[in-house]
Short mmCIF file of C-alpha atoms in Angstrom, two decimals:
data_model
loop_
_atom_site.label_atom_id
_atom_site.label_comp_id
_atom_site.label_asym_id
_atom_site.label_seq_id
_atom_site.Cartn_x
_atom_site.Cartn_y
_atom_site.Cartn_z
CA MET V 30 35.54 -0.96 -109.95
CA ALA V 31 34.70 -2.23 -106.68
CA ASN V 32 38.44 -2.42 -105.46
CA GLU V 33 39.04 0.19 -106.34
CA PRO V 34 41.44 2.60 -103.11
CA ASP V 35 39.95 5.52 -102.22
CA ARG V 36 40.84 8.46 -104.24
CA ARG V 37 40.81 10.98 -100.83
CA ASP V 38 43.90 8.71 -100.00
CA ARG V 39 45.52 8.81 -102.91
CA SER V 40 48.13 11.61 -102.51
CA ALA V 41 49.25 9.62 -99.18
CA HIS V 42 49.12 6.31 -100.84
CA PRO V 43 50.49 6.78 -104.53
CA VAL V 44 48.62 3.28 -107.21
CA THR V 45 51.47 1.24 -107.67
CA MET V 46 51.49 -1.74 -110.43
CA ARG V 47 50.28 -3.74 -107.69
CA ASP V 48 47.17 -2.24 -107.03
CA VAL V 49 46.23 -2.46 -110.93
CA ALA V 50 47.81 -5.81 -110.89
CA ARG V 51 45.17 -6.99 -108.05
CA VAL V 52 41.80 -5.16 -109.35
CA ALA V 53 42.67 -6.27 -112.94
CA GLY V 54 42.71 -9.95 -111.45
CA VAL V 55 46.76 -10.35 -113.45
CA SER V 56 50.34 -10.43 -111.97
CA VAL V 57 52.51 -7.49 -111.77
CA ALA V 58 54.76 -8.40 -114.84
CA THR V 59 51.15 -8.38 -117.06
CA VAL V 60 50.74 -4.97 -115.57
CA SER V 61 54.38 -3.65 -116.57
CA HIS V 62 54.35 -5.43 -120.02
CA VAL V 63 51.33 -3.48 -120.79
CA VAL V 64 52.54 0.02 -119.16
CA ASN V 65 55.50 -0.63 -120.82
CA ASP V 66 53.95 -1.91 -124.25
CA LYS V 67 56.38 -4.49 -124.32
CA ALA V 68 57.04 -6.17 -127.59
CA GLY V 69 56.35 -9.90 -127.98
CA ALA V 70 54.32 -10.13 -124.52
CA ARG V 71 51.65 -12.96 -124.97
CA ILE V 72 48.85 -11.19 -123.14
CA GLY V 73 45.13 -12.18 -124.28
CA ALA V 74 43.09 -9.22 -125.71
CA ALA V 75 40.51 -9.71 -121.99
CA ALA V 76 43.54 -9.54 -120.05
CA ARG V 77 44.81 -6.30 -121.64
CA GLU V 78 41.60 -4.48 -121.35
CA ARG V 79 40.91 -5.19 -118.27
CA VAL V 80 44.96 -3.46 -117.08
CA ARG V 81 43.67 -0.72 -119.27
CA GLN V 82 40.34 -0.41 -117.47
CA ALA V 83 42.03 -0.95 -113.96
CA ILE V 84 44.37 1.90 -115.27
CA ASP V 85 42.29 4.75 -115.99
CA GLU V 86 39.69 3.44 -112.98
CA LEU V 87 42.34 3.58 -110.53
CA GLY V 88 44.73 6.91 -111.78
CA TYR V 89 47.38 4.94 -112.13
CA ARG V 90 50.34 7.06 -113.68
CA PRO V 91 53.65 5.65 -114.23
CA ASN V 92 56.53 6.94 -111.83
CA MET V 93 60.08 9.06 -113.12
CA LEU V 94 61.37 6.10 -112.29
CA ALA V 95 59.78 4.16 -115.06
CA LYS V 96 59.88 6.48 -117.46
CA ASN V 97 63.16 6.72 -117.55
CA LEU V 98 63.77 2.80 -117.88
CA VAL V 99 64.48 1.21 -121.00
CA ARG V 100 61.59 -0.83 -122.09
CA GLY V 101 60.82 -3.77 -120.61
CA ARG V 102 64.31 -3.48 -118.77
CA SER V 103 66.36 -1.63 -116.29
CA ARG V 104 69.98 -1.31 -114.87
CA PHE V 105 68.87 -2.44 -111.45
CA ILE V 106 69.48 -6.38 -110.04
CA GLY V 107 67.42 -7.50 -107.18
CA LEU V 108 68.25 -9.37 -104.67
CA VAL V 109 65.82 -11.20 -102.29
CA ALA V 110 67.62 -12.61 -99.12
CA ASP V 111 66.37 -14.74 -95.59
CA ALA V 112 68.44 -12.99 -93.42
CA ILE V 113 70.90 -10.36 -93.62
CA ALA V 114 71.44 -8.75 -90.51
CA THR V 115 71.54 -12.09 -88.19
CA THR V 116 74.64 -13.73 -90.29
CA PRO V 117 77.87 -12.70 -91.02
CA PHE V 118 77.78 -14.45 -94.39
CA ALA V 119 74.90 -13.16 -96.49
CA GLY V 120 76.60 -9.55 -95.99
CA GLN V 121 79.73 -11.45 -98.00
CA ILE V 122 77.13 -12.33 -100.81
CA ILE V 123 75.79 -8.97 -101.17
CA GLN V 124 79.17 -7.60 -101.67
CA GLY V 125 80.21 -9.93 -103.98
CA ALA V 126 76.83 -9.53 -105.94
CA GLN V 127 77.80 -5.55 -105.66
CA LYS V 128 81.02 -5.62 -106.92
CA GLU V 129 79.92 -8.00 -110.12
CA ALA V 130 76.77 -6.28 -110.63
CA TRP V 131 78.85 -3.02 -111.14
CA LYS V 132 81.51 -4.05 -112.75
CA HIS V 133 78.88 -4.76 -116.17
CA GLY V 134 76.63 -1.42 -115.18
CA PHE V 135 74.34 -2.79 -113.10
CA VAL V 136 72.89 -2.06 -109.51
CA LEU V 137 71.64 -4.20 -106.66
CA LEU V 138 68.38 -4.04 -104.98
CA VAL V 139 68.39 -5.50 -101.49
CA ALA V 140 65.49 -7.10 -99.58
CA ASN V 141 65.95 -8.65 -96.48
CA THR V 142 62.82 -10.55 -95.91
CA GLU V 143 63.88 -12.95 -92.59
CA GLY V 144 62.24 -15.85 -94.27
CA ASP V 145 59.06 -14.49 -94.23
CA ARG V 146 57.16 -15.18 -97.59
CA GLU V 147 54.77 -12.07 -97.95
CA ALA V 148 58.00 -10.25 -97.32
CA GLU V 149 59.28 -11.73 -99.66
CA ASP V 150 56.28 -11.45 -102.33
CA GLU V 151 55.75 -8.08 -101.47
CA ALA V 152 59.97 -7.16 -102.09
CA ILE V 153 59.47 -9.59 -105.62
CA ALA V 154 56.39 -7.73 -106.68
CA MET V 155 58.24 -4.08 -106.21
CA MET V 156 61.53 -6.13 -107.57
CA LEU V 157 59.23 -6.36 -110.47
CA GLU V 158 57.50 -3.21 -110.52
CA HIS V 159 60.27 -1.52 -111.63
CA GLN V 160 61.75 -3.95 -113.83
CA VAL V 161 64.98 -5.30 -112.41
CA ARG V 162 66.97 -7.46 -115.10
CA GLY V 163 66.20 -10.81 -112.26
CA ILE V 164 66.40 -11.55 -109.36
CA LEU V 165 68.57 -13.39 -107.19
CA TYR V 166 66.83 -15.50 -104.52
CA SER V 167 69.62 -16.06 -101.48
CA THR V 168 69.39 -18.10 -98.36
CA TRP V 169 71.81 -17.91 -95.58
CA TYR V 170 72.62 -21.78 -95.45
CA HIS V 171 72.54 -23.98 -97.66
CA ARG V 172 69.42 -25.81 -98.54
CA ALA V 173 66.40 -27.07 -100.72
CA VAL V 174 63.70 -24.09 -100.62
CA ASP V 175 60.49 -23.99 -101.98
CA THR V 176 60.62 -20.78 -104.40
CA PRO V 177 57.88 -17.95 -104.16
CA ALA V 178 55.84 -18.53 -107.57
CA ALA V 179 56.71 -14.63 -108.23
CA LEU V 180 59.97 -15.13 -109.33
CA GLY V 181 59.44 -17.36 -112.04
CA GLU V 182 57.60 -13.73 -114.13
CA THR V 183 61.54 -12.67 -114.75
CA THR V 184 64.77 -14.24 -114.71
CA ALA V 185 65.90 -15.82 -111.44
CA VAL V 186 69.01 -17.49 -109.96
CA LEU V 187 69.37 -19.61 -106.91
CA VAL V 188 72.54 -18.44 -104.36
CA ASP V 189 73.35 -21.08 -101.70
CA CYS V 190 70.04 -22.82 -102.49
CA TYR V 191 68.53 -25.12 -104.83
CA SER V 192 64.84 -25.69 -105.83
CA PRO V 193 64.65 -29.68 -106.07
CA ASP V 194 62.68 -29.38 -109.61
CA GLY V 195 65.26 -27.85 -111.17
CA GLN V 196 63.04 -24.70 -111.76
CA PHE V 197 65.66 -22.26 -111.66
CA PRO V 198 70.04 -22.18 -112.00
CA ALA V 199 71.18 -22.67 -108.81
CA ILE V 200 74.94 -21.67 -106.81
CA VAL V 201 75.93 -23.17 -104.45
CA PRO V 202 78.91 -24.66 -102.32
CA ASP V 203 80.71 -27.78 -103.28
CA GLU V 204 80.42 -29.29 -100.29
CA VAL V 205 82.08 -32.55 -101.17
CA GLY V 206 84.79 -30.54 -102.15
CA GLY V 207 84.98 -28.59 -99.23
CA GLY V 208 84.84 -32.28 -97.33
CA ARG V 209 88.13 -33.45 -99.15
CA THR V 210 89.88 -30.31 -98.62
CA ALA V 211 89.27 -30.52 -94.82
CA THR V 212 90.55 -34.14 -94.30
CA GLU V 213 93.34 -33.87 -97.15
CA LEU V 214 94.64 -31.05 -94.48
CA LEU V 215 95.06 -33.39 -91.92
CA LEU V 216 96.27 -36.34 -94.34
CA ALA V 217 99.30 -33.98 -95.87
CA ALA V 218 100.66 -33.45 -91.88
CA GLY V 219 100.17 -37.17 -91.67
CA HIS V 220 97.64 -38.12 -89.68
CA ARG V 221 95.82 -41.68 -90.19
CA ARG V 222 93.83 -41.61 -87.44
CA ILE V 223 91.43 -38.79 -88.45
CA ALA V 224 87.72 -38.42 -86.95
CA PHE V 225 85.01 -36.20 -88.55
CA VAL V 226 82.67 -34.36 -85.72
CA ASN V 227 78.86 -34.38 -88.70
CA ALA V 228 75.78 -32.49 -87.55
CA ALA V 229 73.41 -34.22 -86.41
CA GLU V 230 70.25 -32.89 -88.59
CA PRO V 231 70.96 -33.57 -92.66
CA SER V 232 71.43 -31.42 -94.93
CA PRO V 233 73.88 -30.76 -98.47
CA ALA V 234 76.67 -29.81 -95.65
CA GLN V 235 76.00 -32.84 -93.62
CA GLU V 236 76.08 -35.35 -96.47
CA GLY V 237 78.49 -33.48 -98.95
CA ARG V 238 80.91 -32.76 -95.92
CA LEU V 239 80.77 -36.86 -94.73
CA ARG V 240 81.22 -38.57 -98.53
CA GLY V 241 84.53 -35.45 -98.99
CA TYR V 242 86.00 -37.06 -95.83
CA ARG V 243 85.65 -40.49 -97.05
CA GLU V 244 86.71 -39.80 -100.40
CA ALA V 245 89.68 -38.22 -99.10
CA LEU V 246 90.74 -41.56 -96.89
CA ALA V 247 89.61 -43.61 -99.86
CA ASP V 248 91.94 -41.86 -101.74
CA ALA V 249 95.16 -42.64 -98.87
CA GLY V 250 94.01 -46.10 -98.51
CA ILE V 251 93.00 -45.45 -95.28
CA ALA V 252 89.73 -47.60 -94.26
CA PHE V 253 86.78 -46.00 -93.32
CA ASP V 254 85.78 -46.14 -89.19
CA ASP V 255 82.70 -45.66 -88.29
CA GLU V 256 83.39 -45.40 -85.20
CA LEU V 257 85.76 -42.22 -86.02
CA VAL V 258 82.19 -40.42 -87.06
CA LEU V 259 79.97 -38.32 -84.36
CA ALA V 260 76.85 -36.53 -85.45
CA VAL V 261 76.27 -33.91 -82.65
CA HIS V 262 74.54 -31.06 -82.25
CA ASP V 263 76.34 -28.51 -84.69
CA GLU V 264 76.71 -25.75 -81.67
CA GLN V 265 79.82 -25.13 -79.27
CA ASP V 266 77.94 -27.71 -76.55
CA GLY V 267 78.16 -30.20 -79.67
CA GLY V 268 81.86 -29.92 -80.15
CA TYR V 269 82.46 -29.59 -76.51
CA GLU V 270 80.57 -33.18 -75.57
CA ALA V 271 82.03 -34.65 -79.04
CA GLY V 272 85.30 -33.89 -76.96
CA ARG V 273 85.79 -37.33 -75.15
CA THR V 274 84.40 -39.80 -77.00
CA VAL V 275 87.37 -38.62 -79.87
CA LEU V 276 89.89 -39.31 -76.87
CA GLN V 277 88.67 -42.34 -76.18
CA ARG V 278 88.55 -43.79 -79.84
CA GLY V 279 92.05 -42.87 -80.70
CA ALA V 280 91.99 -40.15 -83.28
CA THR V 281 94.96 -37.70 -83.77
CA ALA V 282 92.97 -35.27 -85.33
CA VAL V 283 89.65 -34.18 -86.20
CA PHE V 284 88.10 -32.54 -88.80
CA CYS V 285 85.02 -30.75 -87.24
CA TYR V 286 81.08 -29.72 -89.76
CA ASN V 287 81.86 -26.13 -88.69
CA ASP V 288 83.87 -23.85 -86.70
CA ARG V 289 81.65 -23.19 -84.15
CA ILE V 290 82.09 -27.53 -83.07
CA ALA V 291 85.57 -26.51 -83.32
CA MET V 292 85.33 -23.95 -80.91
CA GLY V 293 83.65 -26.36 -77.99
CA LEU V 294 86.07 -29.08 -79.03
CA TYR V 295 88.74 -26.90 -77.95
CA ASP V 296 86.87 -26.14 -74.67
CA ARG V 297 86.91 -29.96 -73.83
CA LEU V 298 90.52 -30.13 -74.82
CA ARG V 299 91.90 -27.78 -72.87
CA GLU V 300 90.22 -28.89 -69.94
CA GLN V 301 91.15 -32.05 -70.00
CA GLY V 302 95.24 -30.40 -70.68
CA VAL V 303 95.55 -31.60 -74.83
CA SER V 304 97.54 -29.16 -76.50
CA ILE V 305 96.40 -28.73 -80.35
CA PRO V 306 97.88 -29.31 -82.49
CA GLY V 307 100.77 -31.41 -80.49
CA GLU V 308 98.31 -33.94 -79.27
CA LEU V 309 95.34 -33.29 -81.33
CA ALA V 310 95.34 -31.22 -84.77
CA VAL V 311 91.66 -29.68 -85.88
CA VAL V 312 90.45 -28.29 -88.44
CA GLY V 313 87.01 -26.75 -88.78
CA PHE V 314 84.82 -25.41 -91.57
CA ASP V 315 83.20 -21.90 -92.53
CA ASN V 316 85.74 -19.94 -91.36
CA GLN V 317 84.37 -17.52 -89.61
CA GLU V 318 86.79 -14.97 -88.56
CA ILE V 319 85.30 -14.20 -85.41
CA ILE V 320 85.65 -17.57 -84.52
CA ALA V 321 88.59 -19.41 -86.29
CA ALA V 322 90.93 -16.12 -86.10
CA HIS V 323 90.77 -15.78 -82.60
CA LEU V 324 91.25 -19.14 -80.73
CA ARG V 325 94.05 -20.11 -79.32
CA PRO V 326 95.97 -21.07 -81.73
CA PRO V 327 93.80 -20.17 -84.67
CA LEU V 328 91.77 -23.12 -86.53
CA SER V 329 92.25 -23.86 -89.98
CA THR V 330 89.56 -24.25 -91.58
CA VAL V 331 87.76 -24.43 -95.16
CA ALA V 332 85.65 -21.15 -96.34
CA LEU V 333 82.37 -21.53 -97.61
CA PRO V 334 82.94 -18.92 -100.38
CA HIS V 335 80.24 -16.94 -99.98
CA TYR V 336 81.77 -14.01 -101.96
CA GLU V 337 82.29 -15.77 -104.94
CA LEU V 338 78.45 -17.07 -105.15
CA GLY V 339 77.06 -13.67 -105.17
CA ALA V 340 79.00 -13.03 -107.70
CA ALA V 341 78.53 -16.01 -109.49
CA GLY V 342 75.19 -15.15 -109.28
CA VAL V 343 74.68 -12.07 -111.01
CA ARG V 344 77.07 -13.45 -113.55
CA VAL V 345 74.40 -16.57 -114.24
CA LEU V 346 71.98 -14.00 -114.38
CA LEU V 347 73.22 -11.72 -116.96
CA GLY V 348 74.71 -14.79 -119.33
CA LEU V 349 77.68 -14.44 -119.01
CA GLU V 350 78.28 -18.22 -117.34
CA GLU V 351 77.00 -21.27 -117.64
CA VAL V 352 75.01 -23.59 -115.16
CA PRO V 353 75.30 -27.60 -115.65
CA ASP V 354 72.32 -28.55 -117.74
CA GLY V 355 70.24 -30.14 -114.43
CA GLU V 356 73.16 -29.61 -111.73
CA PRO V 357 73.89 -26.82 -109.64
CA LEU V 358 76.94 -24.74 -110.52
CA LEU V 359 79.32 -25.64 -107.61
CA VAL V 360 81.69 -23.06 -106.33
CA ALA V 361 85.20 -24.48 -104.55
CA CYS V 362 85.15 -23.98 -100.61
CA PRO V 363 89.40 -23.37 -100.18
CA PRO V 364 91.56 -23.96 -97.36
CA VAL V 365 92.13 -21.29 -94.63
CA SER V 366 95.66 -22.61 -92.87
CA ARG V 367 96.63 -21.50 -89.58
CA GLN V 368 98.71 -23.25 -86.88
CA SER V 369 95.99 -26.03 -85.62
CA VAL V 370 97.06 -28.22 -87.91
#
């Protein structure tokens, strides 16, 4: 075949299922089904023959790992993530998934792609070649995603993200419930005039946390006041800029979209000589330990349940937990009480 790799380079570059798939014009999953003679695989005679010809012409030989796999399945679960090294949250997802996988006799194979689609495709192809039980596809923040087509060739579960078309089961944080929880921490402390410093950029978190804030106020019999809702850049400088307005509008407590905004708010309040929580109570969101636990006073916040997202992803993939029809599985965001309320 025209696309055959140079036989002289084979010792340095062993022929893989991906090479066979490219030459035969089929998917890696199809090659895998033919190599493993998978029962029930719906592969046409012509495609099967092209795969066999490519195997013969390229000199493909299954490696020892593949030979030892249970037919059509292995004891591996794949996890493809877009940002392992750049965020503390991804590590928690991996830790939860890994521990849950071990509990059920599986090993986690992890690929960090930095959001590069080519790297994603390569990682997924490699995992399919190793006959993973399925793949967890994860993002470092909750958002809608355009899933790689290759995910459709295996069992796949989305973690901390979702597909708008609902093609795959998804596990995401309960943003609405988290917004309610944060607001209720302040209501329980007796506050009635509670500001919400939200992110300006639309996202499931921005919309969900605002909804939860409004629901908590309504349940407490407090009328919603749009002057107490500010939209800012979701970093420290956004919180700093919001601090003056919060004070001018007579709030006695503030719920911040995330801990970074809360950190900026702390800076402004310190400059203004405003005590926390004596003159203004503050609640954050995310529970970024490096921020929340080390502010003075330590910040009360609501945690994003990344560990549980990873663990739940494995359970859903293995069929041990169900996802509601047409809806993501929501994981609760628990409160973390410290000294800022």
